[in-house]
Coordinates of C-alpha atoms and ligand atoms in Angstrom, one line a residue:
X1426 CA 3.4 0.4 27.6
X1427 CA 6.4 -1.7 28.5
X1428 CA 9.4 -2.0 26.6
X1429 CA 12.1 -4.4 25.8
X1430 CA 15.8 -2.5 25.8
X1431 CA 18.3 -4.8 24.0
X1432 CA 21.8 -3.6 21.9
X1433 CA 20.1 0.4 22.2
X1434 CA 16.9 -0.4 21.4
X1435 CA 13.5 0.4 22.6
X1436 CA 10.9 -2.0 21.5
X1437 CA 7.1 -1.9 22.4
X1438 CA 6.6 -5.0 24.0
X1439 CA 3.3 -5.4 22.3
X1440 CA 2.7 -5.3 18.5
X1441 CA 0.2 -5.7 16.3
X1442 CA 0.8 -8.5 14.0
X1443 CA -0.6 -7.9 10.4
X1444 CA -0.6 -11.5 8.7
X1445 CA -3.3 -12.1 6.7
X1446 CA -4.3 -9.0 7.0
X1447 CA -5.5 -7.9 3.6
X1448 CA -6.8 -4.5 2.1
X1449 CA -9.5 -2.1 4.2
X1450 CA -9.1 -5.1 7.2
X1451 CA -5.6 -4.3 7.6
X1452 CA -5.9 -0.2 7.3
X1453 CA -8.3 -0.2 9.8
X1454 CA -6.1 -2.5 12.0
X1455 CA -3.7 -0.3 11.9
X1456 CA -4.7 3.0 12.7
X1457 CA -7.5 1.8 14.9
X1458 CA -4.3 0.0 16.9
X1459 CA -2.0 3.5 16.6
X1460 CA -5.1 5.5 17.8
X1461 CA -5.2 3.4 21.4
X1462 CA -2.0 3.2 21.9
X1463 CA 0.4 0.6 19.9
X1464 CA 3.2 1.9 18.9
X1465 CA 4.7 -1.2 17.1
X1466 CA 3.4 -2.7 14.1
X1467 CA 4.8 -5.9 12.3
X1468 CA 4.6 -6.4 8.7
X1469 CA 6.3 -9.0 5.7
X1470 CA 6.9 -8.6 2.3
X1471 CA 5.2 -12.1 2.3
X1472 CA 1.8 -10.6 3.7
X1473 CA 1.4 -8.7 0.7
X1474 CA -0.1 -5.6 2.8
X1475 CA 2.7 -3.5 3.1
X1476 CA 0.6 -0.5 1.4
X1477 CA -1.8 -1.0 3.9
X1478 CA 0.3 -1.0 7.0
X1479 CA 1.9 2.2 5.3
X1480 CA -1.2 4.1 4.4
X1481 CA -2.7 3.1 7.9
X1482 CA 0.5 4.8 9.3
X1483 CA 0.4 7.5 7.4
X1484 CA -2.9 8.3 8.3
X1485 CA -2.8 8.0 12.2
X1486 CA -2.1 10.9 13.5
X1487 CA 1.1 9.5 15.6
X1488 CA 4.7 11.1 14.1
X1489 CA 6.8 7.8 12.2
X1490 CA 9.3 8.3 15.0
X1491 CA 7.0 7.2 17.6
X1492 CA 6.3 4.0 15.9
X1493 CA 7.9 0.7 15.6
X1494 CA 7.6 -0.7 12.3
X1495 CA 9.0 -4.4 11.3
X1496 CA 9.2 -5.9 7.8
X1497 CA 10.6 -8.8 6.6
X1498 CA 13.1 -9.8 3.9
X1499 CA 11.4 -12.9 2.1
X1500 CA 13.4 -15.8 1.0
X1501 CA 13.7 -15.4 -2.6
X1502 CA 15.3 -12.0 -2.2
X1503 CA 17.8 -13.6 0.0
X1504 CA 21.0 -13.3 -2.2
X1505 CA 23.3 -10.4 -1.9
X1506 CA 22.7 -8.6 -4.9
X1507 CA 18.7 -8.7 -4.2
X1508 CA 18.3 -7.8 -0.7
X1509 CA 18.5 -3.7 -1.4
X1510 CA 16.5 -3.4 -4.1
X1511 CA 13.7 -5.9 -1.9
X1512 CA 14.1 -3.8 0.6
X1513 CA 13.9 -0.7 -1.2
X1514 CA 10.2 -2.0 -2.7
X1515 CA 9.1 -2.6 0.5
X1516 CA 10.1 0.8 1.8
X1517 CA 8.1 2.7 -1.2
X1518 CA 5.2 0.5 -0.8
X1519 CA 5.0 1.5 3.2
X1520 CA 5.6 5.3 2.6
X1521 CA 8.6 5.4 4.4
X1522 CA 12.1 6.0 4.3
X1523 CA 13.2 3.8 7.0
X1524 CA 11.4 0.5 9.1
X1525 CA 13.3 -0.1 12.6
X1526 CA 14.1 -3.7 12.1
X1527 CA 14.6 -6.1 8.7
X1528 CA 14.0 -9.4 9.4
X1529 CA 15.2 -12.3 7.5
X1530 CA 11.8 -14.2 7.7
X1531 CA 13.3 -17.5 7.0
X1532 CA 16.5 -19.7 7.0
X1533 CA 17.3 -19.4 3.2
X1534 CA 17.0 -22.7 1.6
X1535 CA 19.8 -22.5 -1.2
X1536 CA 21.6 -18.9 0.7
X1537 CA 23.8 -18.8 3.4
X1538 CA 22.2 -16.2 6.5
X1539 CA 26.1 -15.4 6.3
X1540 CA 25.7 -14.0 3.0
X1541 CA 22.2 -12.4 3.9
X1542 CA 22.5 -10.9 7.0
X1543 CA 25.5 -9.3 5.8
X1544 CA 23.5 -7.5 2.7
X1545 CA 20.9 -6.4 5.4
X1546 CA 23.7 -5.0 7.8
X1547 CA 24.8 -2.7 4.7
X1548 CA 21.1 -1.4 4.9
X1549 CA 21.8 -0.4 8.4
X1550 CA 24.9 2.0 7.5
X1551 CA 22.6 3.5 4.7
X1552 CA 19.8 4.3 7.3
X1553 CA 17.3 2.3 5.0
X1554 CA 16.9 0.4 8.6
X1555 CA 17.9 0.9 11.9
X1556 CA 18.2 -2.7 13.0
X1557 CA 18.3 -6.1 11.9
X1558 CA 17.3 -9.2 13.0
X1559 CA 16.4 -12.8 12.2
X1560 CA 13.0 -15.1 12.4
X1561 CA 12.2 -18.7 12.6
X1562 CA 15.8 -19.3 13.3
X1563 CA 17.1 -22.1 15.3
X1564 CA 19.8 -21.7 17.9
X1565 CA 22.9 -22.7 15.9
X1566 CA 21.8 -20.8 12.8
X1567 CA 21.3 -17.5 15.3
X1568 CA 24.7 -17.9 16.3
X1569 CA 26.0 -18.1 12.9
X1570 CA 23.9 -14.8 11.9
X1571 CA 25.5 -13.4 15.2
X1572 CA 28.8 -13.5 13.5
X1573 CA 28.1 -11.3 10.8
X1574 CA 25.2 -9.4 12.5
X1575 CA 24.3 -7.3 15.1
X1576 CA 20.9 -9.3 15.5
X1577 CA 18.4 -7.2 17.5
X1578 CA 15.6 -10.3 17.6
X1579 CA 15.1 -13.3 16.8
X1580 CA 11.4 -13.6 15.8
X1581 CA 10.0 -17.3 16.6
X1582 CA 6.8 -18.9 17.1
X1583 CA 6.0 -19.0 21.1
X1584 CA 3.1 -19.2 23.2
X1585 CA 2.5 -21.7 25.8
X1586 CA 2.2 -25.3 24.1
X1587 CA 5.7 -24.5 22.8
X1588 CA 9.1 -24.6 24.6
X1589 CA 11.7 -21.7 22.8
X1590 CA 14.7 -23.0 25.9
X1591 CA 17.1 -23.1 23.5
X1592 CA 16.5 -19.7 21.4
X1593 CA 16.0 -18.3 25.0
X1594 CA 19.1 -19.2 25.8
X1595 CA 20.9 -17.8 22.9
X1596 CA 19.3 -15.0 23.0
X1597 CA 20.5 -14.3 26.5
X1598 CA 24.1 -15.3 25.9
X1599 CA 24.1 -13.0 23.0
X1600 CA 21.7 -10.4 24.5
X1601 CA 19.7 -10.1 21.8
X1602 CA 15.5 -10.4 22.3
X1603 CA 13.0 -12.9 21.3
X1604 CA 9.7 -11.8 19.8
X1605 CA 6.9 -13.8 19.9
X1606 CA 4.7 -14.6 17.1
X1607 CA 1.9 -16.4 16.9
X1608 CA 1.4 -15.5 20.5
X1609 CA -1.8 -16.8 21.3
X1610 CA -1.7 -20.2 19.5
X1611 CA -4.2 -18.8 16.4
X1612 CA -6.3 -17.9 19.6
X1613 CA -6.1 -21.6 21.3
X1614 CA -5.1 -20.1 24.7
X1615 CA -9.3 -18.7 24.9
X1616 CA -10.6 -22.2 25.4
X1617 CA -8.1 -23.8 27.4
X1618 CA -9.0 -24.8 31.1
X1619 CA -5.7 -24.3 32.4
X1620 CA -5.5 -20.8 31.2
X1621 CA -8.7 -19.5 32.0
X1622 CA -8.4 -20.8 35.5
X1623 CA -5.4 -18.8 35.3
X1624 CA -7.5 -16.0 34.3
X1625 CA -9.9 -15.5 36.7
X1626 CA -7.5 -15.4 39.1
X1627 CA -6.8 -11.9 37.9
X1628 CA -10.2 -11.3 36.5
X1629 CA -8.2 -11.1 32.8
X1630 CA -9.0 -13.3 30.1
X1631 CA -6.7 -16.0 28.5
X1632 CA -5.1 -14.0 25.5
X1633 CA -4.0 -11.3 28.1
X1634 CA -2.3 -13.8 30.6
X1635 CA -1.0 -15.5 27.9
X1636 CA 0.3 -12.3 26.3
X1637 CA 1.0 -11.5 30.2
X1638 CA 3.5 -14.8 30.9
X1639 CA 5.5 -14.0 27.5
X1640 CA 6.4 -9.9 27.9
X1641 CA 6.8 -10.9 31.8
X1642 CA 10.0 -12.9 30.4
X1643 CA 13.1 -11.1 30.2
X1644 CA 13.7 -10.2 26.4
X1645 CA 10.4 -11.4 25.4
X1646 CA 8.2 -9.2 22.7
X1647 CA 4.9 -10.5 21.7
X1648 CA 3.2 -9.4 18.6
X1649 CA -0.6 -10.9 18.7
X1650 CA -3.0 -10.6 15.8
X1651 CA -6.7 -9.7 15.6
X1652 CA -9.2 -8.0 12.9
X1653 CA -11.4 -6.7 16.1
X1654 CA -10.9 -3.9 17.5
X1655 CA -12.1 -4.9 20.5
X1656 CA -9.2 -7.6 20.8
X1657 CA -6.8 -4.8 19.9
X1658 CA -7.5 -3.3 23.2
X1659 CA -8.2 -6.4 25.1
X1660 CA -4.3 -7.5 23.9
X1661 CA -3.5 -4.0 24.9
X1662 CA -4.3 -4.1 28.0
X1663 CA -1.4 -5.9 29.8
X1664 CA 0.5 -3.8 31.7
X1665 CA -1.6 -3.7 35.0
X1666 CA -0.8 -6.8 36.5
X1667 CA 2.0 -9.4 37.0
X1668 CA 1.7 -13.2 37.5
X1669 CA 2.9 -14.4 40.5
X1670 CA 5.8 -17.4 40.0
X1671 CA 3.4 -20.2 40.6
X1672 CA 1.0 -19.2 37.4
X1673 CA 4.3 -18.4 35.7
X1674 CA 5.4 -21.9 35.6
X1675 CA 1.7 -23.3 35.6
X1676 CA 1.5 -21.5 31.9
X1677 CA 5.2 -22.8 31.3
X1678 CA 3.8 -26.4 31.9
X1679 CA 1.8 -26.6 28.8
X1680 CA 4.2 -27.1 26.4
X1681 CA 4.3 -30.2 24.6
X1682 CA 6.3 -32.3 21.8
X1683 CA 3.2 -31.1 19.4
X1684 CA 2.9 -27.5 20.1
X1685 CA 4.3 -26.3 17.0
X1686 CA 2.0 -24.7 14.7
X1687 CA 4.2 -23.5 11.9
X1688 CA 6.0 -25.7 10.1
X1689 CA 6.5 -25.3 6.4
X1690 CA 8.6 -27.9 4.5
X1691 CA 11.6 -25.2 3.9
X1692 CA 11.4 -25.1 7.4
X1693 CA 15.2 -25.5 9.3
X1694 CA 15.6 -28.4 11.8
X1695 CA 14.3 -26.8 15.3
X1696 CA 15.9 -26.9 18.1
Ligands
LIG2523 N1 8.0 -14.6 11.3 C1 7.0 -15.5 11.0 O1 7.3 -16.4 10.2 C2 5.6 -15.3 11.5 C3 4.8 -16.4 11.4 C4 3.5 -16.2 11.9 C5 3.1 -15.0 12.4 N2 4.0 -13.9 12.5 C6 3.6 -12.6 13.0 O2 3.0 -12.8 14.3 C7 1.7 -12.2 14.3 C8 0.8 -12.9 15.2 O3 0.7 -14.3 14.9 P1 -0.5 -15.0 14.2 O4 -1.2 -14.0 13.4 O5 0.0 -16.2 13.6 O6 -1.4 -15.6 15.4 P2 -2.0 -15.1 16.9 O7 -1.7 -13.6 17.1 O8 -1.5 -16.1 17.8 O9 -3.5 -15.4 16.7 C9 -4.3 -14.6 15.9 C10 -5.7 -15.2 16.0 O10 -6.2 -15.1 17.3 C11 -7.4 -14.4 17.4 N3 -7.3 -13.4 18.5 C12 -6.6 -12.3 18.6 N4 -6.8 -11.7 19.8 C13 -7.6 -12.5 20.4 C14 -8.2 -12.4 21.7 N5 -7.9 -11.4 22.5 N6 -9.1 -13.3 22.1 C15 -9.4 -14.4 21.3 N7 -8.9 -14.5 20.1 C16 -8.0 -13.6 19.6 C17 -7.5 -13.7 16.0 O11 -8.8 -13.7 15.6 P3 -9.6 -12.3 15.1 O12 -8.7 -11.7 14.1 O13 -10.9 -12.8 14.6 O14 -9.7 -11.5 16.4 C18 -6.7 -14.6 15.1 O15 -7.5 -15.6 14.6 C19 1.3 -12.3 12.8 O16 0.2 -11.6 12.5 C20 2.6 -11.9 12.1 O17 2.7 -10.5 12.2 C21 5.3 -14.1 12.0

């Protein structure tokens, strides 16, 4: 397993992502993942599967410390005076008495991230998390978190028909990492031609060049998704090979105006 080092931190650079995830599927996603090897698991309040993720945990046979575990603070527990006690729900429902990193999951609509990521820091001098961070935000609103924060990650969508320059390049100047979600495009990358070419050239398949070209980044965390536990391996199994600079940019040049596949209507204006 590689790891992203940012601010002190040691982050798994792969993770299982758990959304929509629901009830035996996500239990068995989770310790099947823990029992090959993860050792980073992403969860939401949103997901509604927090039990899951904390029963799974609690029933692989891996000690909490050696586990990475994400949630996220959703938006309508965004204001001061209700981010401990949301955060204090989702800690009961996972079984735990810490996570590693609180996300704000989105840009609150009618709340200032000021106002937010301050409440969250609290949580870190109270041991209730060890880190904080921020997802789907744009550059500019990053650097306004930044100024009340010590953001660990800034969690975005990113995969190869999407360009993240700009929260790249924030991240760098603030030195704080980018994780990845939605990492294989809802699973796109498998039938592309481009990509498999890719591939073969390594005798890999797409998801794991594509999960390959984003932890091969500097900063970069990816957090892919699957029900099978075949594909948890398969995902997994990434740390054996490097693309060479040519296929680097080759997977770089799909991005296009359209790439984005998450885009609510609270969603901020992107970069
Ligand atoms: N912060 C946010 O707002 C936000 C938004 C979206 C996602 N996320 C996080 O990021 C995680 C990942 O993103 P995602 O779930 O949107 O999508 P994803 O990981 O890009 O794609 C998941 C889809 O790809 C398929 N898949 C997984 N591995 C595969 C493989 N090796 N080959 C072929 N297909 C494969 C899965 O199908 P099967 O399950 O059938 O294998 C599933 O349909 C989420 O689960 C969540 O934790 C965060």
């Amino acid at each position: 397993m590689e790891h992203v080092e940012q601010k002190g931190a040691r982050v798994p650079a792969i993770g299982l992502g758990t959304w929509k995830l629901q009830g035996a599927d996500c239990y068995d996603a989770v310790t099947h993942a823990l029992s090959i090897g993860y050792r980073h698991i992403d969860t939401a309040q949103a997901y509604a599967n927090e039990e899951q993720v904390g029963q799974g945990m609690a029933d692989a046979a891996v000690p909490r410390s050696e586990v990475w575990l994400t949630t996220k603070v959703w938006v309508d527990n965004a204001a001061r005076e209700d981010v401990r006690p949301a955060v204090q729900g989702s800690l009961r429902r996972l079984g735990t008495g810490y996570v590693d990193l609180l996300l704000l999951h989105w840009p609150a609509p009618d709340v200032a991230v000021t106002e937010t990521l301050g409440a969250m820091s609290e949580l870190v001098d109270e041991g209730l998390t060890r880190y904080v961070g921020v997802s789907n935000f744009p550059s500019a609103y990053a650097r306004e978190a930044e100024t009340v924060a010590d953001v660990l990650t800034n969690q975005v969508e990113y995969h190869p028909y999407l360009s993240q320059e700009a929260v790249l390049a924030e991240a760098e100047r603030d030195g704080h990492s980018v994780t990845a979600y939605s990492p294989l495009a809802h699973g796109r990358v498998t039938n592309d031609r481009t990509i498999r070419q890719v591939a073969a050239g390594y005798g890999k398949t797409p998801a794991q060049v594509t999960l390959r070209w984003l932890i091969q980044q500097p900063r970069v965390v990816a957090i892919p998704r699957s029900v099978h536990r075949l594909r948890h391996a398969e995902n997994l199994d990434v740390f054996d090979f490097e693309l060479s600079d040519d296929d680097m940019k080759t997977m770089a040049s799909l991005a296009r105006p359209d790439g984005r596949l998450i885009d609510p209507s609270f969603a901020p204006p992107w970069d």
